[in-house]
Coordinates of C-alpha atoms and ligand atoms in Angstrom, one line a residue:
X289 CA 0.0 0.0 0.0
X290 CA 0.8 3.1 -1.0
X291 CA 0.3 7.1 0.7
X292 CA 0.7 10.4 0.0
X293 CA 0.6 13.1 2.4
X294 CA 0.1 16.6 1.9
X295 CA 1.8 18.9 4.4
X296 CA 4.3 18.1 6.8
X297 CA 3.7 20.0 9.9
X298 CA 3.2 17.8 13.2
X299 CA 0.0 15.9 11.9
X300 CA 1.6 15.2 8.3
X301 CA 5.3 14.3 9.8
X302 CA 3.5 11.7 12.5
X303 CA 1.1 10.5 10.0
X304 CA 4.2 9.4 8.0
X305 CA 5.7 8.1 11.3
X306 CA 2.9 5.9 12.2
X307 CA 2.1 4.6 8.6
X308 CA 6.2 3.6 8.4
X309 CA 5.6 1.8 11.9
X310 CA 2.7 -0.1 10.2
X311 CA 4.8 -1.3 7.2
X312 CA 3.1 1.4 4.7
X313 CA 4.7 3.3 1.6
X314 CA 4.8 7.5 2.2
X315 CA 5.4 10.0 0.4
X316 CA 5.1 13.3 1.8
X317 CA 5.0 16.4 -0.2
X318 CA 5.7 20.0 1.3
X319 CA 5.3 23.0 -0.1
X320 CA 8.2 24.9 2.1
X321 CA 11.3 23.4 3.6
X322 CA 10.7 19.8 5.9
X323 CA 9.8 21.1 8.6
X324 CA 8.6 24.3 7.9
X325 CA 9.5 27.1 10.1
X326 CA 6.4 28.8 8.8
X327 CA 4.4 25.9 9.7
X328 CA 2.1 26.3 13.0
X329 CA 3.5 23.3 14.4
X330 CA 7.0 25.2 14.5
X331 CA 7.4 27.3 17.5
X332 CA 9.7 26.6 20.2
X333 CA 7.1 25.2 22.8
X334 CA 3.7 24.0 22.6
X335 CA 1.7 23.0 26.0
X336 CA 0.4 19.3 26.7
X337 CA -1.9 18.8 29.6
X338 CA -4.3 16.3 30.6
X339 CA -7.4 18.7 32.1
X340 CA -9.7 20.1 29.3
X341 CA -12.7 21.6 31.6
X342 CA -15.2 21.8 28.6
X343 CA -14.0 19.4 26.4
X344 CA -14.1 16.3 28.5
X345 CA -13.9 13.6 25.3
X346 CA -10.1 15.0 25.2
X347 CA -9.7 14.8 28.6
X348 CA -10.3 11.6 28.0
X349 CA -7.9 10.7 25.3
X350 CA -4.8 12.5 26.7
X351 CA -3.2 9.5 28.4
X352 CA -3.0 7.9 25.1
X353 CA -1.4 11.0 23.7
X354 CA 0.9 11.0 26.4
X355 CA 1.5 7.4 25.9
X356 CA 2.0 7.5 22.0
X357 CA 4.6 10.8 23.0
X358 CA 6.6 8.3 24.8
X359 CA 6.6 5.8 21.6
X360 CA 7.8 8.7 19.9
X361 CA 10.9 9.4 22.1
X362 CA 11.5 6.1 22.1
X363 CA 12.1 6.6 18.1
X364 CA 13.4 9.7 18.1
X365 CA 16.3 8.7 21.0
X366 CA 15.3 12.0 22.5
X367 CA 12.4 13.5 25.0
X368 CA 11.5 16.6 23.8
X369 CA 9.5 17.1 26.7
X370 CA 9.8 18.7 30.1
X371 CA 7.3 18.0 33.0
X372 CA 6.1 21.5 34.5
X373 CA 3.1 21.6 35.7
X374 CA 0.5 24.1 35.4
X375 CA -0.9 26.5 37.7
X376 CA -4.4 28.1 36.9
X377 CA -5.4 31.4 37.9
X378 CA -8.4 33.0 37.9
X379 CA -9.2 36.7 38.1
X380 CA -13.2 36.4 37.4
X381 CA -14.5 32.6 38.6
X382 CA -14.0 31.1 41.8
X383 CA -15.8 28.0 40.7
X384 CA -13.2 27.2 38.6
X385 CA -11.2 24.9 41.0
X386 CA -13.6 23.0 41.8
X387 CA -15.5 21.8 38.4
X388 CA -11.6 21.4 37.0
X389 CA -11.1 19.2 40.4
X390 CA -13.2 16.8 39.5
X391 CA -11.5 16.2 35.6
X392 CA -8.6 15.9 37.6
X393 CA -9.6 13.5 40.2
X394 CA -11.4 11.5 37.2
X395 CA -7.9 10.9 35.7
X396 CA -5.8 10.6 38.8
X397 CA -3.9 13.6 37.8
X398 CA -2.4 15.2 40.8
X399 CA -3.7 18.6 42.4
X400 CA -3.9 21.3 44.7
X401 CA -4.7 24.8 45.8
X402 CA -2.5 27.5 46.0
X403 CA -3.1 30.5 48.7
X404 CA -2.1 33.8 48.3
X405 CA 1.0 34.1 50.2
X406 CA 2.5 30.9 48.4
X407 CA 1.3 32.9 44.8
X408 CA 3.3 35.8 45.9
X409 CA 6.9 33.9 47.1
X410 CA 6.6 31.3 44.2
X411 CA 5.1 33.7 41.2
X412 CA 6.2 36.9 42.4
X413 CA 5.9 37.8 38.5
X414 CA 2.2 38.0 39.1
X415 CA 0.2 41.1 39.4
X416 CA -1.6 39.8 42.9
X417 CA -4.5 42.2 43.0
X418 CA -7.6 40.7 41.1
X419 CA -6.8 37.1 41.8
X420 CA -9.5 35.5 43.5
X421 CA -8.1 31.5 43.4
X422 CA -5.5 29.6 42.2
X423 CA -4.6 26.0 41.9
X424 CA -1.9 23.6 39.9
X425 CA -2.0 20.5 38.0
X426 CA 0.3 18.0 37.4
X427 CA 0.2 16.2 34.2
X428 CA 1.2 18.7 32.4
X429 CA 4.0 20.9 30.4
X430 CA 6.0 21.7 27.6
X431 CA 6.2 20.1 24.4
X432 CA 9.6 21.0 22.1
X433 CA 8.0 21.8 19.3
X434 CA 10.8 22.5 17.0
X435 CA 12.8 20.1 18.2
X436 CA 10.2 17.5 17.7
X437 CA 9.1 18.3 14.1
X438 CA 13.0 18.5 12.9
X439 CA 13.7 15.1 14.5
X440 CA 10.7 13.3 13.4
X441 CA 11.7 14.6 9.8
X442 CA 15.1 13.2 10.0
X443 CA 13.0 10.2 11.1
X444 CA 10.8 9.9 8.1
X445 CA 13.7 11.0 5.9
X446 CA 15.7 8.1 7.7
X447 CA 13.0 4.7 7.2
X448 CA 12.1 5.2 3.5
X449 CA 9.3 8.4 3.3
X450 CA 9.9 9.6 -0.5
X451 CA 10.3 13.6 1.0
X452 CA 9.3 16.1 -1.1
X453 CA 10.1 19.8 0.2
X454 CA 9.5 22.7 -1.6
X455 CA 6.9 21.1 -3.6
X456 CA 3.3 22.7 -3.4
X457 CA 0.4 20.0 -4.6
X458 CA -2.0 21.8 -6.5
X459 CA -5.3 19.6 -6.9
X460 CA -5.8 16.6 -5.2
X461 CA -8.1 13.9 -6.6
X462 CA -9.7 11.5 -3.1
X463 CA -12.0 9.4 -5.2
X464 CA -8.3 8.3 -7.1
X465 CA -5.8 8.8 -4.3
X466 CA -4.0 10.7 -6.8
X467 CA -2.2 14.6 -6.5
X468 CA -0.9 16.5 -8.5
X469 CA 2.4 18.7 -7.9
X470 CA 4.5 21.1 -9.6
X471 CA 2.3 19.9 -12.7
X472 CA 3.4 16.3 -12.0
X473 CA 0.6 13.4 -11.3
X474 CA 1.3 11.1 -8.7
X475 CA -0.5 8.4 -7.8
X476 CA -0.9 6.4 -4.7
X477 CA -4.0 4.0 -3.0
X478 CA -4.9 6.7 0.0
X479 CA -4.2 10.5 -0.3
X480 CA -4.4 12.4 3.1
X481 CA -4.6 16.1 3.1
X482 CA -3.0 18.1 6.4
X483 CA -2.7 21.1 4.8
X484 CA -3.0 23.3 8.3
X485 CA -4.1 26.8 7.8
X486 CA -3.8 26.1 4.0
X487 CA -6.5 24.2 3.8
X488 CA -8.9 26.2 2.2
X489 CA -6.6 26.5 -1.0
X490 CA -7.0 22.9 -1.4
X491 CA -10.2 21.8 -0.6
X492 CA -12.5 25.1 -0.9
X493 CA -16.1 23.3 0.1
X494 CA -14.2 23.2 4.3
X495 CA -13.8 26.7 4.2
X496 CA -16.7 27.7 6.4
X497 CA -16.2 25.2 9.0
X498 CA -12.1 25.0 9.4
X499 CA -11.4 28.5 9.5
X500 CA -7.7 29.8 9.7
X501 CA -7.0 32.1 12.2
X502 CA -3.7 34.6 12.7
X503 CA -2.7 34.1 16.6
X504 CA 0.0 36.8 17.8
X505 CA 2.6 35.5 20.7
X506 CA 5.0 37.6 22.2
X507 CA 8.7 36.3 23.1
X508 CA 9.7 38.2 26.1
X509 CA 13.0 38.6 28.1
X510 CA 12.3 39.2 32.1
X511 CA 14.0 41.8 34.1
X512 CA 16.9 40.3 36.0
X513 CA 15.4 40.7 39.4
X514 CA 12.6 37.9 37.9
X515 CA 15.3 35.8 35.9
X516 CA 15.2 33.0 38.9
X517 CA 11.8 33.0 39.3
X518 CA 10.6 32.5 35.9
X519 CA 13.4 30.1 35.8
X520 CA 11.2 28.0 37.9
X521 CA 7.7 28.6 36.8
X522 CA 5.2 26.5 35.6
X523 CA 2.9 27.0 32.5
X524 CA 1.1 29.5 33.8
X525 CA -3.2 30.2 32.5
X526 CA -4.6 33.2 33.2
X527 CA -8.0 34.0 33.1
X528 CA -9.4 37.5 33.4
X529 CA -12.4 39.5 32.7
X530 CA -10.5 40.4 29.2
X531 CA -8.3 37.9 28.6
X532 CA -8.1 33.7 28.3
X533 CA -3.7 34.4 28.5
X534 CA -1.5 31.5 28.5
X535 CA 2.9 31.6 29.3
X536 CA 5.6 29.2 28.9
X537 CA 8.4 30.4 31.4
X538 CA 11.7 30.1 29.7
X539 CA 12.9 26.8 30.5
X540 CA 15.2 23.9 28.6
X541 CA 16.3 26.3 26.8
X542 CA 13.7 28.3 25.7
X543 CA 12.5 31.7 25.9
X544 CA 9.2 33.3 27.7
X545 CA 6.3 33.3 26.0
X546 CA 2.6 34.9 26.0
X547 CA 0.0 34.4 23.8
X548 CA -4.0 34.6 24.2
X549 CA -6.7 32.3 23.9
X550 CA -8.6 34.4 21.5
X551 CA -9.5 33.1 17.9
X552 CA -9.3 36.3 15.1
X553 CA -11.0 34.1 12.6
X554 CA -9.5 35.7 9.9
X555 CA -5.8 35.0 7.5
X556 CA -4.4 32.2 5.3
X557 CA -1.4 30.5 5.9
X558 CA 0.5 32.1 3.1
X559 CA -0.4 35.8 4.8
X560 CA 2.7 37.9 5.8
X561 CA 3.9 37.2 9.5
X562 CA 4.8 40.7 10.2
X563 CA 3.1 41.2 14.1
X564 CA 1.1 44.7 13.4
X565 CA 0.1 47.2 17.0
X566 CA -3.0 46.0 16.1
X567 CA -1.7 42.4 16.6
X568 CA -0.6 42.8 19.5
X569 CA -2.8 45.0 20.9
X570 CA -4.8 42.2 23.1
X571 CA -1.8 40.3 24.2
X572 CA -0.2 43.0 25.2
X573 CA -3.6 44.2 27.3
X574 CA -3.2 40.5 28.6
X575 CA 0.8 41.2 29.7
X576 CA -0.4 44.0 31.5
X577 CA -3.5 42.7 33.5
X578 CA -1.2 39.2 34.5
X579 CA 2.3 40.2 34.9
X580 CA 3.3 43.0 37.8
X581 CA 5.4 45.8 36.2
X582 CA 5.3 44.6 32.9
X583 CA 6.9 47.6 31.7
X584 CA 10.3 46.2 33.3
X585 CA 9.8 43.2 30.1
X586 CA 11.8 43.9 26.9
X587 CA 9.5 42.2 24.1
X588 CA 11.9 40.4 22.1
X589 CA 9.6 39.1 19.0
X590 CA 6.0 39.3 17.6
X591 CA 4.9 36.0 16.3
X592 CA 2.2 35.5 14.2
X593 CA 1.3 32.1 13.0
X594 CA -1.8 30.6 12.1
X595 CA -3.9 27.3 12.5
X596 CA -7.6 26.2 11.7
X597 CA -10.4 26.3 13.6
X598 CA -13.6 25.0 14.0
X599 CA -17.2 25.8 15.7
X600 CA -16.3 23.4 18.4
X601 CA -12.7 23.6 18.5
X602 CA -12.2 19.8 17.4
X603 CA -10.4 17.9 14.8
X604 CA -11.6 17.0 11.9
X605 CA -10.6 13.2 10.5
X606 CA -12.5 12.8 7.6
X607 CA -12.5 10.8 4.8
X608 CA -13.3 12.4 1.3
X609 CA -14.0 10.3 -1.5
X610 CA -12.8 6.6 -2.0
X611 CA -9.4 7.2 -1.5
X612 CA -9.0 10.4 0.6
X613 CA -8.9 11.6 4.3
X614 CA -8.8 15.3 5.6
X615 CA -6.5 15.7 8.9
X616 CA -6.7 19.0 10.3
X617 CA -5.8 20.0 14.2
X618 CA -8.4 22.5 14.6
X619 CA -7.8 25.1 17.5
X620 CA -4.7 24.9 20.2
X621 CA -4.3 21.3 21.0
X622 CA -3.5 19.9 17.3
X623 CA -0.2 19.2 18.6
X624 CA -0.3 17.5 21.9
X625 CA -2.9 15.3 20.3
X626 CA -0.9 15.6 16.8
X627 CA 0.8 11.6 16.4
X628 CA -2.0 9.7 18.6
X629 CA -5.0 11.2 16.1
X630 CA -2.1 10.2 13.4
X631 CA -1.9 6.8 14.9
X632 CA -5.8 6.0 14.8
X633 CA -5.7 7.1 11.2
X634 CA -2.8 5.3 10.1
X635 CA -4.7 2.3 11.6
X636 CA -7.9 2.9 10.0
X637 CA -5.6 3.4 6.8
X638 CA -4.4 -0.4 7.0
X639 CA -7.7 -1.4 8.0
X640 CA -6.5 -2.2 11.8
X641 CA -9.5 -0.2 13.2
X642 CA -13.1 0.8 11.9
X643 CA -12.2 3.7 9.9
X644 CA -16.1 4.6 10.1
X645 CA -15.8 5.5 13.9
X646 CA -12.3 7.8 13.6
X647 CA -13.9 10.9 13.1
X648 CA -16.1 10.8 16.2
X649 CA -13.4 9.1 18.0
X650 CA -11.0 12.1 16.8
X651 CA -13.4 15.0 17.6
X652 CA -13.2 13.7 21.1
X653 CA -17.1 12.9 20.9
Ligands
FAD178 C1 -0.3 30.5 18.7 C2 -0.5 29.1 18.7 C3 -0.5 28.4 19.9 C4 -0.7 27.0 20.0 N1 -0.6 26.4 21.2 C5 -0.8 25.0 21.2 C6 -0.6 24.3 22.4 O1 -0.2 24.9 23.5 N2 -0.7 23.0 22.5 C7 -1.1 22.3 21.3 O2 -1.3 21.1 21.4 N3 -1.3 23.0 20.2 C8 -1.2 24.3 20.1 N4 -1.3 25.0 18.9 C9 -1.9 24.2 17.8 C10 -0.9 23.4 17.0 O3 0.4 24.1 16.9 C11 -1.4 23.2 15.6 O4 -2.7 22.6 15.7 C12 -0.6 22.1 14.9 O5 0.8 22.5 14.9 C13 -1.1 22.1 13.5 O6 -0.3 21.1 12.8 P1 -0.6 20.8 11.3 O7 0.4 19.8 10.9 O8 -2.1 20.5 11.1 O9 -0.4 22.2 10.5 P2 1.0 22.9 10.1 O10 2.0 22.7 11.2 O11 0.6 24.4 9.8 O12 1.5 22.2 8.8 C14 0.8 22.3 7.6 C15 1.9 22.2 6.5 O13 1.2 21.9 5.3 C16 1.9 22.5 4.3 N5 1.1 22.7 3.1 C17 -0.1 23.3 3.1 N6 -0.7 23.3 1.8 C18 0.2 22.6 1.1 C19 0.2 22.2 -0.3 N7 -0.8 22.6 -1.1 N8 1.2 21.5 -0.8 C20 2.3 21.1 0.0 N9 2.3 21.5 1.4 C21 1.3 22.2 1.9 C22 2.3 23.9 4.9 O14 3.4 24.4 4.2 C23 2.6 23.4 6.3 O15 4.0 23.2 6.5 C24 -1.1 26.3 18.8 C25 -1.1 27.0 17.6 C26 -0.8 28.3 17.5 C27 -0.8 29.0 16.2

């Protein structure tokens, strides 16, 4: 059997991965370099945690995307993870605790609260005033993004995927399992499409359900007096009456990060990446309400990248046509759940599970 793959971002380069682990042809075509550093799934850190609050069908699934992590390392002869845990704040609802408590408890994943004078020794980054409860989660922290995507391309490259970079397909046909590329036909039994925030470009009729969206993060670099502290942190969430904020202290070598749970609905993947004022404009209104004396921060890079979403924020495993699945992460958790979803499909691909129940299964329903 044979499978071509368009896009190699996380759910493209672990779709090969998994379908190479099951004894299956690849080839994988990419319109940039492999990986590619405009990709979404190529940022230096991306969280992985097992508590979803409102989405408890991927609450559910995270062991086994913590599990299928640990294959991956296996692989790769690296972890590109490191376990940080996650402290939750909240500036606007004191119920929150307790309806993420019982999540928690329902998956054994460890946790507590934190009072106020323990907030101010251990986060003394945070602006105190307007916190009304805090608590931390184990389970959880930071993914290597980067570092994960270029290893599992050497991977692929390394057990027999035919790579194609710099390649852009152009039309793909699912009822044939055929694409064409750089006005070249190539044909295969299965074509999958995980084309990100392309999407649209290639299969128009998703457009108004699988949305791209331009997300702004900032990099920052912490005055000296907070150096040690952030050197310590955990992921920190945020939640405030004007912001859904979410930072990765620097740590394992990376730098701090900000961004903001807010979707603008609106870009393409081939849009400029040049971070506007108006970009910024609510992550820095975040910065300001979380951290205290933010003006102390020296902003050292406006990120913009982009990545699908839908109505409901889940994934969307599809098949089109005969011969033809759609893989697309939708929202922020397309790469913590990236290479399990890419497992389930590449075992519905060699018929190893029902492929009629993957798209419920990978919408977390
Ligand atoms: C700001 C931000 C924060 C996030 N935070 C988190 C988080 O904390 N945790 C988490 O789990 N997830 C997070 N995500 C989501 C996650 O990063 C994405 O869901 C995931 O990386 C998407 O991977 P992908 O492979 O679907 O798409 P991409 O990584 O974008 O890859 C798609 C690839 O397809 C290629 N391509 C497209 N069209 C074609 C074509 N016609 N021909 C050839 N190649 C093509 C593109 O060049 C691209 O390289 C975040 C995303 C963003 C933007």
């Amino acid at each position: 059997m044979k499978v071509s793959i368009v896009g190699a971002g996380i759910a493209g380069l672990s779709l090969a991965w998994a379908l190479r682990k099951r004894g299956v042809d690849v080839a994988l075509f990419e319109a940039g370099a492999i990986p590619n550093p405009i990709s979404s799934s190529f940022d230096e850190h991306r969280i992985t945690r097992h508590s979803y609050g409102s989405m408890p069908g991927y609450g559910a699934l995270m062991p086994s995307a913590f599990a299928t992590y640990d294959q991956l390392w296996a692989d790769l002869g690296a972890t590109h993870y490191l376990p940080t845990g996650m402290v939750y704040v909240s500036r606007t609802d004191d119920e929150w605790y307790a309806r993420g408590a019982v999540e928690l408890d329902r998956l054994g994943v460890s946790h507590r609260q934190l009072g106020r004078d323990e907030i101010a020794s251990r986060l003394p980054m945070l602006r105190g005033d307007g916190i009304i409860g805090a608590f931390e989660a184990g389970g959880s922290g930071m993914l290597f993004a980067q570092r994960i995507v270029t290893d599992l391309a050497r991977w692929v490259g390394e057990n027999g995927v035919e790579l194609h970079p710099h390649t852009r397909v152009s039309e793909v046909d699912p009822e044939a399992g055929t694409l064409v590329a750089d006005g070249v036909r190539h044909d295969a039994d299965v074509v999958v499409v995980a084309a990100g925030a392309w999407l649209p470009s290639l299969l128009p009729e998703t457009a108004d359900r699988l949305v791209p969206s331009r997300q702004l993060l900032l990099y920052l670099e912490p005055p000296a007096a907070l150096a040690k502290a952030w050197s310590e942190a955990p992921i920190i969430v945020d939640q405030g009456a004007g912001h859904g904020a979410y930072v990765l202290p620097p740590r394992g070598g990376t730098r701090l990060k900000i961004g903001d749970h807010v979707f603008t609905r609106r870009g393409h993947g081939d849009d400029d990446r040049i971070g506007t004022d108006e970009d910024v404009a609510a992550v820095l209104g975040a910065a300001n309400a979380i951290f205290a004396g933010f003006g102390d921060y020296t902003i050292l890079e406006r990120k913009v990248c982009y990545y699908t979403v839908s109505a409901d924020e889940s994934f969307a495993v599809e098949p089109i046509g005969g011969a033809g699945w759609l893989l697309s992460a939708c929202s922020g958790h397309g790469f913590k759940l990236g290479p399990l979803i890419a497992s389930g499909l590449a075992d519905a691909i060699v018929g190893a599970r029902d492929a009629a129940g993957v798209p419920d299964w990978a919408a977390g329903r």
